[in-house]
CSV table of C-alpha atoms in Angstrom, one decimal:
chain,number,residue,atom,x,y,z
A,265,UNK,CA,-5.5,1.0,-8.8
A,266,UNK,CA,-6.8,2.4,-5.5
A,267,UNK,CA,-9.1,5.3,-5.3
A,268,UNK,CA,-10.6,7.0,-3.3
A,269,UNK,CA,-13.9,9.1,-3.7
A,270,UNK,CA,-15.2,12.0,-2.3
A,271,UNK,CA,-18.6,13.9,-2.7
A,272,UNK,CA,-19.6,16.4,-2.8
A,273,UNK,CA,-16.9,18.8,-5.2
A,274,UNK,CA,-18.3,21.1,-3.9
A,275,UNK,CA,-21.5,22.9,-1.2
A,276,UNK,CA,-22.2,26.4,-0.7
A,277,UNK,CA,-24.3,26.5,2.6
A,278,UNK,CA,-26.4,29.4,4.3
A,279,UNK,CA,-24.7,30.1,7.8
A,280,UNK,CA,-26.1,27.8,10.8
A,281,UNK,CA,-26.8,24.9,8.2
A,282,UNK,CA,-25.3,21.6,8.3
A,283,UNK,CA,-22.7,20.2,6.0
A,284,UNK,CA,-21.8,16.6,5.2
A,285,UNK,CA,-18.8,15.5,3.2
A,286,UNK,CA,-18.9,11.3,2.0
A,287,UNK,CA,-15.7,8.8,1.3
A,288,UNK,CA,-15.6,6.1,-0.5
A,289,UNK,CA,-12.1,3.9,-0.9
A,290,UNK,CA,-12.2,1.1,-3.7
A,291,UNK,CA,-10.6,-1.4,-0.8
A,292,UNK,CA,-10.5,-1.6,2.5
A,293,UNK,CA,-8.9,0.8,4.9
A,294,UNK,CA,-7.2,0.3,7.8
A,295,UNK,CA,-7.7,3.9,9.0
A,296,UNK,CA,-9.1,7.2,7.3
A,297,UNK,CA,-7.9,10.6,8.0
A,298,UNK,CA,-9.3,14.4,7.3
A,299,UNK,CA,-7.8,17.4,6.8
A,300,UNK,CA,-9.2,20.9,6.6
A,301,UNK,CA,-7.6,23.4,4.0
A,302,UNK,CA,-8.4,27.1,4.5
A,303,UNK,CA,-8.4,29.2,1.0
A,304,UNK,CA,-4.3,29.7,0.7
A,305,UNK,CA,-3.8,27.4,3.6
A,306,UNK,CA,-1.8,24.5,3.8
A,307,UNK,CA,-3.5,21.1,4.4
A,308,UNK,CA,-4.2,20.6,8.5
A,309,UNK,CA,-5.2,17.3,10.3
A,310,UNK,CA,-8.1,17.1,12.1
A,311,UNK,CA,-8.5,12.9,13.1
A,312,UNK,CA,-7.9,9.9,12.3
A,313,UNK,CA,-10.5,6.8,12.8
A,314,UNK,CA,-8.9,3.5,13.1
A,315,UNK,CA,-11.9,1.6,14.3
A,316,UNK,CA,-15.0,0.0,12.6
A,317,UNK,CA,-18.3,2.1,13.0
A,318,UNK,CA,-15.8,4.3,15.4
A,319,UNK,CA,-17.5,7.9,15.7
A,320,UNK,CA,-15.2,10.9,16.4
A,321,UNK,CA,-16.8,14.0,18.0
A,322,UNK,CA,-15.3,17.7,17.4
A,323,UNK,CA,-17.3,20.1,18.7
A,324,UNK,CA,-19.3,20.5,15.6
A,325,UNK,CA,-17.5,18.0,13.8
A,326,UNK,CA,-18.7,14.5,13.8
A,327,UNK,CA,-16.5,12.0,12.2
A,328,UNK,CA,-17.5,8.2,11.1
A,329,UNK,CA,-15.7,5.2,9.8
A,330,UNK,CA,-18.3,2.7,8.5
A,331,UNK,CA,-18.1,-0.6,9.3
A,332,UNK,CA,-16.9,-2.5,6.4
A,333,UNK,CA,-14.1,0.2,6.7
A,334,UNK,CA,-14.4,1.6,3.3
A,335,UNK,CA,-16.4,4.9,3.6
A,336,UNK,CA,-16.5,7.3,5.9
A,337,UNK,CA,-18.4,10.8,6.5
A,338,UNK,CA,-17.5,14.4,8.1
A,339,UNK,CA,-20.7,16.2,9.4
A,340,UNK,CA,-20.5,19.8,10.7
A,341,UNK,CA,-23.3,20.8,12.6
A,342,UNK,CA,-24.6,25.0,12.3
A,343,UNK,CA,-22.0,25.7,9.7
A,344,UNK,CA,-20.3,29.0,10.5
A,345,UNK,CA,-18.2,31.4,8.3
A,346,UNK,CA,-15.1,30.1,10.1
A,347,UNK,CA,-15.7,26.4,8.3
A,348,UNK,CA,-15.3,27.6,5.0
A,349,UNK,CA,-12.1,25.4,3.5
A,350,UNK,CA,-11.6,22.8,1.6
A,351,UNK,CA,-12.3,19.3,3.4
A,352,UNK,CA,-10.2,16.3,2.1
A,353,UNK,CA,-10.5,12.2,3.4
A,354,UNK,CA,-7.3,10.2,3.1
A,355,UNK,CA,-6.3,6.2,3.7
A,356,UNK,CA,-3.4,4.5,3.4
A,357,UNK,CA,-2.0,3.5,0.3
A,358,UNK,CA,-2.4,-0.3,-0.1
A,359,UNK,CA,1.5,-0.3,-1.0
A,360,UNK,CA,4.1,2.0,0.2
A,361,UNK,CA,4.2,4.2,3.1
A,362,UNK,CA,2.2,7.0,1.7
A,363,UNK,CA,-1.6,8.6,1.7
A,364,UNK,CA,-4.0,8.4,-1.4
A,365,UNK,CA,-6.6,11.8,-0.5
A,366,UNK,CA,-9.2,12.2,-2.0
A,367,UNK,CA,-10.7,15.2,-4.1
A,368,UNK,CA,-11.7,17.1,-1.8
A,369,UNK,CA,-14.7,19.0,-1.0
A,370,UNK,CA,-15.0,22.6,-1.0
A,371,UNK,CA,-17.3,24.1,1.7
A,372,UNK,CA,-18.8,27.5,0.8
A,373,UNK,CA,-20.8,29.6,4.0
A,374,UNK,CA,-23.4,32.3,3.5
A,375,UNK,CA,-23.6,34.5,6.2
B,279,UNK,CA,2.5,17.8,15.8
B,280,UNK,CA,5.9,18.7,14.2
B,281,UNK,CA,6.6,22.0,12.9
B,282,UNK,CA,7.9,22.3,9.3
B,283,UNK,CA,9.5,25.7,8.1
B,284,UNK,CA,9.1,25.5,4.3
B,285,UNK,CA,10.3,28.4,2.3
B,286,UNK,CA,10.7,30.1,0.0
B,287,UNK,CA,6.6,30.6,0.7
B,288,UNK,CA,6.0,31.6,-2.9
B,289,UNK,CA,8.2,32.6,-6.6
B,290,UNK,CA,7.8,33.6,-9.6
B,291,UNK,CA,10.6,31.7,-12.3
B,292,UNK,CA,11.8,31.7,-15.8
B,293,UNK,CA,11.0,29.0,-18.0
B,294,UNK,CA,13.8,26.9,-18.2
B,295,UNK,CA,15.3,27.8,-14.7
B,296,UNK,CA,15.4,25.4,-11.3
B,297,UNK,CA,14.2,26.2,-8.0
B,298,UNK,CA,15.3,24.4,-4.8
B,299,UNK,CA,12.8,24.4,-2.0
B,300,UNK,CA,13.6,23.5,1.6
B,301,UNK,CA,11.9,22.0,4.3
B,302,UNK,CA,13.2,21.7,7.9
B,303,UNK,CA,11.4,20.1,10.7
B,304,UNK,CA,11.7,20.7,14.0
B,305,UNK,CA,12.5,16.8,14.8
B,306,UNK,CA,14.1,13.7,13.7
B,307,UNK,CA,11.5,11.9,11.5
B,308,UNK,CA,12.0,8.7,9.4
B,309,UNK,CA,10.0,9.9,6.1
B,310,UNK,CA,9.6,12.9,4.6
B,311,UNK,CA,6.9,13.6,1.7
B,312,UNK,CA,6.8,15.8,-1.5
B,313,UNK,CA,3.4,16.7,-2.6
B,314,UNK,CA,2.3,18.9,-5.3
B,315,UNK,CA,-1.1,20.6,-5.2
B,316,UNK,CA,-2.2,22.4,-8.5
B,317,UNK,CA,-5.0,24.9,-8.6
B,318,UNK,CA,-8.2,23.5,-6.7
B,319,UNK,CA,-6.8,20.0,-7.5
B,320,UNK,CA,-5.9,17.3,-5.1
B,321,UNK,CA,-2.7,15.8,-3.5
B,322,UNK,CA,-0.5,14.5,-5.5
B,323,UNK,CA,2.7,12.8,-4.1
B,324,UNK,CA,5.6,13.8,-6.3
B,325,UNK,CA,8.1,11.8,-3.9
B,326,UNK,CA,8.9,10.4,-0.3
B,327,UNK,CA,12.3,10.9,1.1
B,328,UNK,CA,14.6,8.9,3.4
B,329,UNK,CA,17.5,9.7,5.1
B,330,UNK,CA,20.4,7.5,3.6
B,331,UNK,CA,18.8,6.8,0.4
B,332,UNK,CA,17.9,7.5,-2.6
B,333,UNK,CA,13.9,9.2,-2.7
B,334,UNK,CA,11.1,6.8,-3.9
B,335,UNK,CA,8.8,8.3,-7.0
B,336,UNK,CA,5.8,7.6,-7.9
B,337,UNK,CA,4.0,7.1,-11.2
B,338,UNK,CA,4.9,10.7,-13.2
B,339,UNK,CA,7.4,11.9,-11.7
B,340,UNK,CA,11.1,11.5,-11.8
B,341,UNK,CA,14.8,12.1,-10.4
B,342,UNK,CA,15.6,14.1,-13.1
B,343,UNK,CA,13.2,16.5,-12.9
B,344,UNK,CA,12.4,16.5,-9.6
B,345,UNK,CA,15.9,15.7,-7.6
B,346,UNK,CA,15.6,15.3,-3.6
B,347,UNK,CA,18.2,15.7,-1.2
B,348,UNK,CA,18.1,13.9,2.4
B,349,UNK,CA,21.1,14.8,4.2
B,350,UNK,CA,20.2,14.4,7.7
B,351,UNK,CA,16.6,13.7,9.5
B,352,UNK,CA,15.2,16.9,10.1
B,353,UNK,CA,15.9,18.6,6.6
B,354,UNK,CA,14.8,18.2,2.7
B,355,UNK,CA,14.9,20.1,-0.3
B,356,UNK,CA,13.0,19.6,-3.0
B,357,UNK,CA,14.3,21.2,-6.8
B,358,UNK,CA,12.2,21.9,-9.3
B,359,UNK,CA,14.5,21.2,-12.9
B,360,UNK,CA,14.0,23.2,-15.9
B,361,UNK,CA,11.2,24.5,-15.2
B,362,UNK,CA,8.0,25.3,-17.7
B,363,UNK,CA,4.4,26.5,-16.8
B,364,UNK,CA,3.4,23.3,-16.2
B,365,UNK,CA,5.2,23.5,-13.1
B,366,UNK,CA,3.1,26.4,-11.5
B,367,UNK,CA,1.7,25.1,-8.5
B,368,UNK,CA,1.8,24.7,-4.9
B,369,UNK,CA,4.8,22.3,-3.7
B,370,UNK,CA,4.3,20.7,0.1
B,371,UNK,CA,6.5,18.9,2.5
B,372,UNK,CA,4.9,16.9,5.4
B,373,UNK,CA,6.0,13.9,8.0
B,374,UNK,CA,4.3,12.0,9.6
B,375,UNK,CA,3.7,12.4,13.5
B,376,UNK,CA,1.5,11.2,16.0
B,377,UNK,CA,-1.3,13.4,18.4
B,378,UNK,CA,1.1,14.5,21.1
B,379,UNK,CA,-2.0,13.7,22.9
B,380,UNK,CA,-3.1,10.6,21.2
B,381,UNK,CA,-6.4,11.7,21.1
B,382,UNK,CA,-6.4,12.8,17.4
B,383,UNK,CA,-4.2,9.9,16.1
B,384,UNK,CA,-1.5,9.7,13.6
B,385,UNK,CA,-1.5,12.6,10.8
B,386,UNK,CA,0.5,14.1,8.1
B,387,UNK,CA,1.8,17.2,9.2
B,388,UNK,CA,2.4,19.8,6.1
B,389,UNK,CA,4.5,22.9,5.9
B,390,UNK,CA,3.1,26.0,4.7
B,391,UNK,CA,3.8,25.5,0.6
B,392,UNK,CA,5.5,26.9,-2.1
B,393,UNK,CA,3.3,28.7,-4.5
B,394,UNK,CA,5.3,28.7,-7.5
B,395,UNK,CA,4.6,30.3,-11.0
B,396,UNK,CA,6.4,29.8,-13.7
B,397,UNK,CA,6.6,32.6,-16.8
């Protein structure tokens, strides 16, 4: 069935380092989402790319959707203590009106 | 983004007891989604909800154990049957709703969670 992957599990960073996040769906997307989960938090939204090779800026977020529309990547730029949270990539089921996410990656900051 | 008020926010229940959870959102949406969220796992959708008919579920889980209610468009509950230790873990809601700006795109939007333990 469909999957989709996410590497990291898991990065513990010093503060003012950068962090990147990878996804990887067995098939074709049309769009990718990510959501940010703060320790005890609910899941939030942050974007959604819909494009091929679209690139989403956030302040220190940078989002990308690659091109065959199967992967895509969240960098952070100068991590601060305010990024720690779980990070999690989601796509579109290829049936049903629902989201497969992905594992998650944890994001740990050093300060 | 919507606004979902989920509660109760966390319990502790007896084996073998049920526990309702409710959702209500602060407008009329078509879908409504149960997730469940165990201890540094994933998302795992348990259920999505229309209004009018009977919830769809997914590989794992079913009516019986977890019944849904969909009365009107704005409001779901979610029980939790007979419940065993299995059970403890963090039960979301969440719609769907477009960036009232358009800017960030279509997103789930979750409630807060139920953080249930069962003893």
């Amino acid at each position: 069935g469909q999957q989709v992957m996410q590497i990291p599990q898991y990065q513990h960073v010093q503060e003012g380092e950068d962090f990147t996040t990878y996804c990887n769906s067995s098939t074709t997307l049309s769009n990718i989402q990510w959501y940010k989960q703060r320790p005890g938090g609910h899941p939030v939204f942050l974007i959604q790319l819909v494009k091929s090779g679209e690139v989403k800026k956030q302040k220190r977020l940078t989002f990308q959707f690659g091109e065959a529309k199967k992967n895509s990547s969240l960098h952070i730029t100068a991590t601060q203590t305010t990024d720690v949270g779980t990070y999690f990539c989601a796509g579109p089921a290829e049936y049903g009106n629902k989201l497969v996410f992905g594992a998650g990656t944890i994001l740990r900051v050093k300060s | 983004s919507a606004v979902i008020s989920q509660k109760p926010s966390r319990d502790i229940c007896q084996r073998g007891t049920s526990l309702t959870i409710q959702c209500q959102v602060d407008s009329q949406v078509t879908m409504m989604f149960w997730y469940r969220q165990q201890p540094g796992q994933s998302l795992t959708l348990i259920a999505t909800a229309n209004q009018g008919s009977e919830a769809t579920y997914e590989s794992g889980f079913v009516i019986d154990k977890f019944p849904i209610s969909r009365p009107n468009l704005t409001f779901s509950t979610l029980t939790v049957s007979n419940m065993s230790p299995e059970d403890s873990s963090i039960y979301l809601c969440s719609v769907v709703r477009r960036d009232r700006e358009s800017k960030l795109g279509y997103g789930y939007t979750f409630g807060s969670g139920t953080r249930l333990t069962v003893v």
